[in-house]
Amino acid sequence: MSSSSTTCFRGCCSSDRIPLAIVPKSSLTLLSPIASGAESTVYQARFHGECLVAKKPRLQTSDDIDRYHTELQLLSKIDHPNIIKLVAAHAQPPDYFFLFPMYEQGNLSQALHIKEWSPPWEVIAKICLQLANALGYLHKLGILHRDVKPANIFLDSEMNAYLGDFGLAMLEKDLQGTNLQSWKSTGKPTGGFYKKNMVGTLLYMAPEVLRKQVQTEKSDVYGFAVTINELATGVLPYTDRRTEAQAHTVLEMNYTEQQLTVAITSGLRPVLADAQWGIPSSLSSLIERCWNDDPKLRPSFHDILEELHRICTDLNMGRIRDVKKVTHDSNTVSANLGVQLQNDDSHWPRKAGPNTKDSVLSWGPSWCKRSVDKTACTPTISSGFFAARGGRDTMEDSCFLLPQVGGATNISLFGVLDGHRGPEAAEYATHAIPNHLIARADMGCSPLEALSAAFTDTDSAFRHELDLQRQRSKGQVKNWHPGCTAAVVLLVNNLLLVANAGDCRTILCRDGQATALSKDHTASCCTERDRVTSLGGQVTWQVDTWRVGTAALQVTRSIGDDDLKPAVTAEPEVTELILTENDEFLIIASDGLWDKISNEEAVSFVKDTVKEPTMSSKRLATEAVERGSTDNITVIIVFLKHVSTLERVF
Ligand SMILES: Nc1ncnc2c1ncn2[C@@H]1O[C@H](COP(=O)(O)OP(=O)(O)OP(=O)(O)O)[C@@H](O)[C@H]1O
Ligand SMILES: [Mn+2]
Ligand SMILES: [Mn+2]
């Protein structure tokens, strides 16, 4: 290093390790910004040829400059393997910087919610230990971090954790000296909460902080608990809760701070990471103790570390079984709204359609080649669903989500099936449609041909299966003609195909607007009515609407319904389009949703909700239930671009 000073410009910060002024200034080059928030802009930077990160705080008042110097004093004192390392600083008006190493994997929040990183239990345990070590070290120095949250934890290429952002950190003794009354009125030092849109910090703030009582090291323990719980579940705090009215407003994100504050101070906590997420009960109980409402009852980091070591030893000795991580389901949280998740005890054979086991790897590449257009934008897909039994006694909807069909990364297939006269056709088609599609692709069909044929193949195979079952029952089963409607989306690179038979519906959010990609096939549609009658079907006005045959079916296309063939055809209508940059997400849903929510409303609900496909799906389904939908409801949402669950929350 060419030149360095060990004291800052004012003389209040000093270090024998770290240069506190950058001389000459030309040794530092700021490159592109990587983050910009209320408090600072963070740049990629070059310093003496090294790739670093420069944090340039926004300093507007002399208080801000004092804060910068406090942060610098603390950072130059800290030296710990799991705390962000200050490489150099510059504190001479008008330029104030911190220089840090670049942590390649960014922050933990991005890793969890943007990259959807789902670490195995050993990695979770490692990060817990690293953070507990870092915080234990700070507390020994008498430093409170006061902003422990995933966005302030940085990850290197090996997913080691580093605690960063000392923007709110203080010596505990200085904090105690603060006149309580003065910071009650100015809102400081609770920091972010009082700034606009700083809900993010609120989620990790201890109840005593929200009550504006004095903060202790136990407030960091609380933030640590919420953070590692989020790490273990992958779920952003409170967004998954639907039973609490407060959580509901989190999703709407309009006036949440006040209500969430009240809820947290009255005991609301995020959904605990437990066995369902593969977390040993000893760790779950540690998290619970760490977010106890009473700071005195929370363990110190000394105790936390002991406990974590015990848990890790138990794990290594095989005393805790490494439970397989399961994706979280929403059964428990939906119960109070009368929403029931679709259960999986199917009455119909799981294995349906041709055996495609050996063929999946051969077919993908040929399609990919066919429809790749190098200039076009390829979607980045994230998908989720929510299924609700609604007011019905049985669940006859079914769905499938195959973001990478048979391991082909550029091919995705999603389908919603709405059964009638029994769940059998929908259950059968869930497996049969993908299998027939793959089989057709293997035969050399184009995506469009294969998709369309998947419907008709499934229909013939299902009706054949029905015949066999009827024969086996030796005439005991009569009048058994189950059927289902189906909406299926196939994505091959940037080619989007939507096949529909019946009254499920698929819409696309393009340029921010709802665009219908399918037409409802019901007897109220006169072209459909004409088609049915021309094929010998009977359409009559019954009770309140047009219906087909003695079965009084409202839909005019379906899989199954063998008593109504060929008039009620399984042949889908297929919409084909090339995705553009302006395409944001798809909604595929059964009519239980569309009976209560218009296409435009659905799009705007998704826009206003946390951008997480399962959450967004739940939001829509729950809204339909609240509006009195009595039908089964299934919603699949497919985001076509990189989304962050954070973008609406923070
Ligand atoms: N050393 C680093 N390596 C990689 N990314 C970094 C580094 N420092 C900061 N970042 C990125 O910049 C973001 C903001 O940094 P930091 O939290 O220090 O700033 P801040 O303005 O105080 O943020 P906040 O709004 O959370 O208070 C981080 O969340 C991280 O994504
Ligand atoms: Mn930060
Ligand atoms: Mn900060």
PDB file of C-alpha atoms and ligand atoms in Angstrom, residues 39-40 42 55 107 145 147 149-154 164-167 198 201, ligand 2:
ATOM      1  CA  GLU A  39     -28.271   4.721   4.201  1.00  0.00           C
ATOM      2  CA  SER A  40     -25.620   4.077   1.607  1.00  0.00           C
ATOM      3  CA  VAL A  42     -22.371   0.043  -2.195  1.00  0.00           C
ATOM      4  CA  LYS A  55     -19.630   1.471   0.911  1.00  0.00           C
ATOM      5  CA  ASN A 107     -26.177 -11.445   1.278  1.00  0.00           C
ATOM      6  CA  HIS A 145     -24.949  -4.898  16.412  1.00  0.00           C
ATOM      7  CA  ASP A 147     -29.414  -4.830  12.922  1.00  0.00           C
ATOM      8  CA  LYS A 149     -30.933  -9.819   9.688  1.00  0.00           C
ATOM      9  CA  PRO A 150     -30.213 -11.944   6.603  1.00  0.00           C
ATOM     10  CA  ALA A 151     -29.578  -8.852   4.432  1.00  0.00           C
ATOM     11  CA  ASN A 152     -26.673  -7.975   6.700  1.00  0.00           C
ATOM     12  CA  ILE A 153     -25.051 -11.389   6.554  1.00  0.00           C
ATOM     13  CA  PHE A 154     -22.676 -11.845   3.646  1.00  0.00           C
ATOM     14  CA  GLY A 164     -21.770  -6.989   8.187  1.00  0.00           C
ATOM     15  CA  ASP A 165     -23.414  -3.553   8.185  1.00  0.00           C
ATOM     16  CA  PHE A 166     -22.381  -1.876  11.410  1.00  0.00           C
ATOM     17  CA  GLY A 167     -24.473   1.168  10.530  1.00  0.00           C
ATOM     18  CA  MET A 198     -38.057  -0.127   6.480  1.00  0.00           C
ATOM     19  CA  THR A 201     -35.807  -4.256   9.889  1.00  0.00           C
TER      20      THR A 201
HETATM   21 MN    MN B   2     -27.675  -3.610   5.407  1.00  0.00          MN
END
